[in-house]
Protein backbone atom coordinates (compact mmCIF):
# COMPACT_ATOMS: atom_id res chain seq x y z
CA UNK A 1 0.00 0.00 0.00
CA UNK A 2 1.43 3.38 -0.98
CA UNK A 3 0.97 6.56 1.08
CA UNK A 4 -1.60 9.06 -0.14
CA UNK A 5 0.88 11.93 0.08
CA UNK A 6 4.62 12.30 -0.29
CA UNK A 7 6.64 13.40 2.78
CA UNK A 8 8.35 16.63 1.71
CA UNK A 9 9.82 17.57 5.11
CA UNK A 10 13.62 17.74 5.26
CA UNK A 11 15.39 14.76 6.82
CA UNK A 12 16.27 15.11 10.50
CA UNK A 13 19.87 16.28 10.55
CA UNK A 14 21.56 17.01 13.87
CA UNK A 15 22.42 20.64 14.46
CA UNK A 16 26.24 20.68 14.43
CA UNK A 17 26.46 23.82 16.53
CA UNK A 18 24.30 22.24 19.21
CA UNK A 19 26.34 19.04 19.15
CA UNK A 20 29.50 21.12 19.39
CA UNK A 21 28.24 22.92 22.49
CA UNK A 22 27.22 19.64 24.06
CA UNK A 23 30.61 18.13 23.30
CA UNK A 24 32.37 21.17 24.76
CA UNK A 25 30.28 20.91 27.95
CA UNK A 26 31.09 17.21 28.18
CA UNK A 27 34.81 17.90 27.73
CA UNK A 28 34.64 20.59 30.44
CA UNK A 29 32.92 18.19 32.82
CA UNK A 30 35.46 15.44 32.09
CA UNK A 31 38.33 17.90 32.65
CA UNK A 32 36.77 19.07 35.93
CA UNK A 33 36.29 15.46 37.05
CA UNK A 34 39.90 14.62 36.15
CA UNK A 35 41.14 17.64 38.13
CA UNK A 36 39.03 16.62 41.13
CA UNK A 37 40.35 13.05 40.94
CA UNK A 38 43.92 14.38 40.90
CA UNK A 39 43.19 16.64 43.89
CA UNK A 40 41.69 13.72 45.80
CA UNK A 41 44.68 11.50 44.97
CA UNK A 42 47.04 14.16 46.33
CA UNK A 43 44.91 14.53 49.46
CA UNK A 44 44.81 10.76 49.87
CA UNK A 45 48.60 10.54 49.57
CA UNK A 46 49.04 13.29 52.17
CA UNK A 47 46.62 11.56 54.53
CA UNK A 48 48.30 8.18 54.00
CA UNK A 49 51.65 9.80 54.85
CA UNK A 50 50.15 11.36 57.96
CA UNK A 51 48.63 8.04 59.07
CA UNK A 52 51.96 6.30 58.50
CA UNK A 53 53.69 8.96 60.60
CA UNK A 54 51.14 8.66 63.39
CA UNK A 55 51.21 4.87 63.28
CA UNK A 56 54.93 5.00 63.95
CA UNK A 57 54.23 5.67 67.63
CA UNK A 58 54.17 9.45 67.43
CA UNK A 59 50.43 9.53 68.02
CA UNK A 60 50.82 9.20 71.77
CA UNK A 61 48.20 6.47 71.92
CA UNK A 62 48.49 2.73 71.54
CA UNK A 63 45.48 1.34 69.70
CA UNK A 64 46.01 -2.26 70.71
CA UNK A 65 45.82 -3.87 74.10
CA UNK A 66 43.21 -3.71 76.80
CA UNK A 67 39.94 -2.20 75.46
CA UNK A 68 39.07 -0.74 78.87
CA UNK A 69 42.45 1.03 79.06
CA UNK A 70 42.04 2.29 75.50
CA UNK A 71 38.57 3.62 76.37
CA UNK A 72 40.02 5.41 79.42
CA UNK A 73 42.83 6.92 77.37
CA UNK A 74 40.48 8.13 74.65
CA UNK A 75 38.07 9.55 77.22
CA UNK A 76 41.00 11.45 78.74
CA UNK A 77 41.73 13.00 75.35
CA UNK A 78 38.07 13.88 74.90
CA UNK A 79 37.93 15.48 78.33
CA UNK A 80 41.09 17.51 77.59
CA UNK A 81 39.66 18.70 74.29
CA UNK A 82 36.38 19.62 75.97
CA UNK A 83 38.28 21.68 78.56
CA UNK A 84 40.15 23.55 75.83
CA UNK A 85 36.94 24.19 73.90
CA UNK A 86 35.26 25.43 77.06
CA UNK A 87 38.16 27.83 77.68
CA UNK A 88 39.50 26.05 80.76
CA UNK A 89 42.84 24.58 79.65
CA UNK A 90 43.98 23.69 83.18
CA UNK A 91 44.44 19.93 83.59
CA UNK A 92 42.26 18.09 86.03
Backbone as a ProteinNet text record, in pm:
[ID]
protein_1_A
[PRIMARY]
XXXXXXXXXXXXXXXXXXXXXXXXXXXXXXXXXXXXXXXXXXXXXXXXXXXXXXXXXXXXXXXXXXXXXXXXXXXXXXXXXXXXXXXXXXXX
[TERTIARY]
84	0	88.8	63.7	143	75.1	156.6	96.6	23.5	-79.9	-159.8	-84.4	13.9	88.2	237.5	317.3	462.3	514.8	605.5	663.9	769.8	744.2	835.2	918.6	905	981.6	1128.4	1219.8	1362.4	1399.1	1497.8	1538.7	1592.5	1578.3	1627.1	1779.1	1841.6	1987.1	2025.1	2117.2	2156.4	2215.5	2188.2	2241.9	2387	2483.7	2624.1	2665.8	2607.3	2646.1	2597.3	2483.2	2429.9	2513.2	2549.5	2634.3	2769.5	2821.4	2950.3	2946.3	2838.1	2823.8	2813.1	2736.5	2722.4	2854.6	2930.7	3061.1	3156.8	3151.5	3236.5	3200.7	3070.4	3027.6	3075.5	3064.2	3108.7	3258.6	3335.6	3480.8	3513.4	3441.7	3464.1	3435.7	3327.8	3292.1	3394.7	3443.3	3546.1	3674.3	3713	3833.2	3818.5	3700.4	3676.7	3682.6	3625.4	3628.5	3772.1	3850.9	3990.2	4069.9	4045.8	4114.3	4075.3	3949.1	3903.1	3964.4	3972.4	4034.8	4180.9	4251.1	4392	4404.5	4315.8	4318.9	4295.6	4198.7	4168.6	4283.6	4351.8	4468	4578.3	4601.9	4703.9	4665.4	4538	4490.7	4504.8	4469.8	4480.6	4625.8	4718.8	4860.4	4908.1	4865.4	4903.9	4846.9	4722.1	4661.5	4728.1	4762.2	4830	4965.9	5036.1	5165.2	5146.8	5041.4	5014.8	4979.9	4898.5	4863	4987.4	5073.3	5196.4	5283.3	5291	5368.9	5309.9	5178.8	5113.6	5118.9	5116.4	5121.1	5259	5357.1	5492.8	5514.2	5411.2	5423.2	5420.2	5418	5417	5279	5179.4	5042.9	5017.8	5100.6	5082	4972.1	4925.3	4819.8	4842.9	4834.5	4848.8	4708.4	4683.1	4548	4526.4	4622.7	4601.1	4613.3	4574.3	4582.3	4444.8	4442.1	4320.9	4216.7	4098.2	3994.4	3951.9	3947.1	3907.1	4010.4	4139.2	4244.7	4240.4	4216	4203.8	4087.3	3974.8	3857.4	3890.6	3962.8	4001.5	4094.6	4189.9	4283.5	4210.1	4123.1	4048.2	3957.5	3893.1	3807.4	3888.9	4011.8	4099.8	4128.1	4152.8	4173.3	4046.9	3934	3806.9	3784.2	3810.2	3793.3	3887.1	4012.4	4108.9	4063.7	4015.2	3965.8	3845.7	3755.1	3637.9	3680	3782.3	3827.7	3883.1	3959	4015	3902.3	3805.8	3694.4	3609.8	3602	3525.6	3604.8	3735.2	3816.4	3888.5	3882.4	3950	4057.2	4177	4284.2	4364.2	4323.7	4397.6	4366.3	4467.7	4444.2	4372.2	4299.2	4225.7	4301.3
-116.7	0	123.3	217.2	338.3	451.7	543.4	655.8	748.3	814.3	906.3	1034.5	1069.9	1192.5	1166.5	1245.5	1229.8	1318.1	1263.2	1340.1	1433.6	1564.1	1662.6	1733.4	1692.3	1756.7	1716.1	1806.6	1774.2	1662.8	1583.6	1476.2	1537	1462.3	1510.5	1503	1617.9	1627.6	1696.9	1637.4	1701.3	1838.8	1929	2064.2	2058.9	2081.1	2068.3	2167.5	2286.1	2382.4	2336.2	2275.1	2224.2	2105.8	2017.7	1904.3	1952.6	2056.3	2111.8	2167.4	2237.6	2292.2	2179.9	2077.4	1963.6	1892.1	1878.1	1813.1	1897.7	2029.1	2117.3	2108.3	2104.3	2091.1	1957.5	1852.2	1720.8	1721.7	1781.5	1789.7	1869.2	1978.6	2058.7	1977.1	1900.6	1818.9	1708.9	1647.7	1544.1	1605	1723.4	1790	1825.4	1873.9	1906.7	1780.9	1672.1	1546.1	1495.8	1505.8	1461.8	1546	1677	1764.4	1729	1699.7	1662.1	1529.1	1434.7	1305.3	1325.7	1409.5	1437.8	1502.7	1598.6	1664	1562.7	1473.2	1371.7	1272.8	1239.2	1150.4	1215.5	1344.4	1416.3	1421.9	1450.3	1453.5	1316.9	1211.9	1075.9	1041.8	1080.8	1053.7	1126.5	1251.9	1328.7	1265.2	1221.1	1156.1	1022.4	946.8	818.5	841	947.2	980.3	1018.4	1094.4	1135.6	1015.6	924.7	803.9	720.1	706.8	629.8	692.8	825.9	896.3	873	884.4	866.2	721.6	629.5	487.4	447.1	529.6	500.1	522.5	548.6	566.9	712.6	803.5	945.2	994.8	909.7	953.4	971	908.1	919.7	829.6	737.7	647.1	511.6	408.9	272.9	218.3	176.5	134.2	-15.2	-84.3	-226	-245.4	-359.7	-386.6	-392.6	-360.5	-370.9	-267.6	-313.4	-219.9	-120.2	-164.4	-73.9	37.9	2.1	102.7	198.8	145.1	229	326.5	276.6	362.5	474.1	440.9	540.7	645	599.8	692.5	786.7	731	813.1	910.5	865.7	954.9	1068.8	1039.8	1145	1250.9	1204.3	1300	1382.2	1317	1387.5	1491.8	1453.4	1547.9	1667.6	1642.7	1751.2	1844.8	1788.2	1870.2	1952.4	1889.8	1962.2	2079.8	2058.3	2168.3	2283	2251.2	2355.4	2429.3	2355.5	2419	2504.5	2465.9	2543.2	2661.1	2671.3	2783.2	2758.5	2638.9	2605	2501.7	2547.1	2458.3	2399.5	2424.4	2369.3	2220.3	2137.2	1992.6	1958.4	1849.7	1809	1706.3
0	0	0	-85.8	-98.1	-21.7	35.2	108.1	12.7	66	-13.7	-47.6	34.1	8.3	26.7	-36.3	-28.9	84.2	167.2	278.2	222.7	226.3	171.1	278.1	405	511.3	498.3	537.5	526.1	624	589.9	681.8	810.9	920.2	1049.8	1050.5	1052.5	1054.9	1185	1260.9	1386.5	1362	1453.8	1446.1	1493.1	1403.7	1442.6	1550.5	1550.3	1652.6	1790	1793.7	1921.2	1968.7	1877.5	1914.5	1963.2	1899.1	1939.4	2080.4	2111.9	2248.8	2350.1	2315.3	2406.2	2427.6	2319.8	2329.6	2413.3	2396.5	2475.9	2624.7	2653.9	2794.5	2851.8	2772.8	2818.2	2844.3	2753.4	2773.5	2899.2	2922.8	3043.6	3168.9	3165.1	3281.5	3304.3	3196.5	3209	3265	3215.1	3264.6	3412.8	3452.2	3593.2	3679.3	3630	3704.7	3717.7	3610.8	3615.5	3715.2	3717.2	3812.9	3956.4	3978.2	4112.7	4155.2	4063.1	4094.1	4132.3	4058.2	4089.5	4226.4	4257.1	4388.7	4500.2	4478.8	4579.7	4596.6	4486.6	4496.7	4579.8	4555.7	4633.3	4781	4807.1	4946.1	5010.2	4935.9	4987.4	5019.9	4932.5	4956.8	5082.5	5098.3	5216.9	5343.3	5336.6	5453.4	5483.7	5379.2	5399.9	5466.2	5424.1	5485.1	5632.2	5657.8	5796.1	5884.1	5832.2	5907	5933.6	5831.4	5849.7	5957.5	5957.9	6059.5	6198.4	6210.1	6339.5	6385	6292.7	6327.7	6377.2	6352.5	6395.2	6543.4	6619.7	6763	6804.9	6710.4	6743.4	6783.9	6773.4	6801.7	6950.9	7033.4	7177	7229.6	7149.1	7192.1	7125.9	7205.1	7154.4	7129.6	7005.8	6969.6	6986.4	7042.2	7070.8	7221.3	7266.7	7409.5	7473.2	7599.6	7679.6	7634.8	7591.2	7545.8	7653.6	7778.7	7886.7	7903.3	7895.1	7906.1	7788.3	7668.9	7549.8	7565.1	7615.3	7636.5	7735.9	7842.4	7942.3	7881.6	7801.7	7736.8	7643.2	7560.5	7465.5	7538.6	7645.6	7722.2	7782.6	7822.5	7874.4	7768.6	7644.7	7535.2	7510.5	7512.2	7490	7598.6	7722.9	7833.5	7818.3	7777.2	7759.3	7647.4	7540.1	7428.6	7472.8	7547.4	7597.3	7685.3	7769.9	7856.4	7772.8	7668.9	7582.6	7511.5	7460.6	7389.9	7483.2	7608.4	7706.2	7760.4	7723.9	7768	7897.8	7951.5	8076.3	8044.3	8009.1	7965	8079.2	8205.7	8317.8	8331	8348	8358.8	8488	8482.1	8603.5	8680.8
[MASK]
++++++++++++++++++++++++++++++++++++++++++++++++++++++++++++++++++++++++++++++++++++++++++++

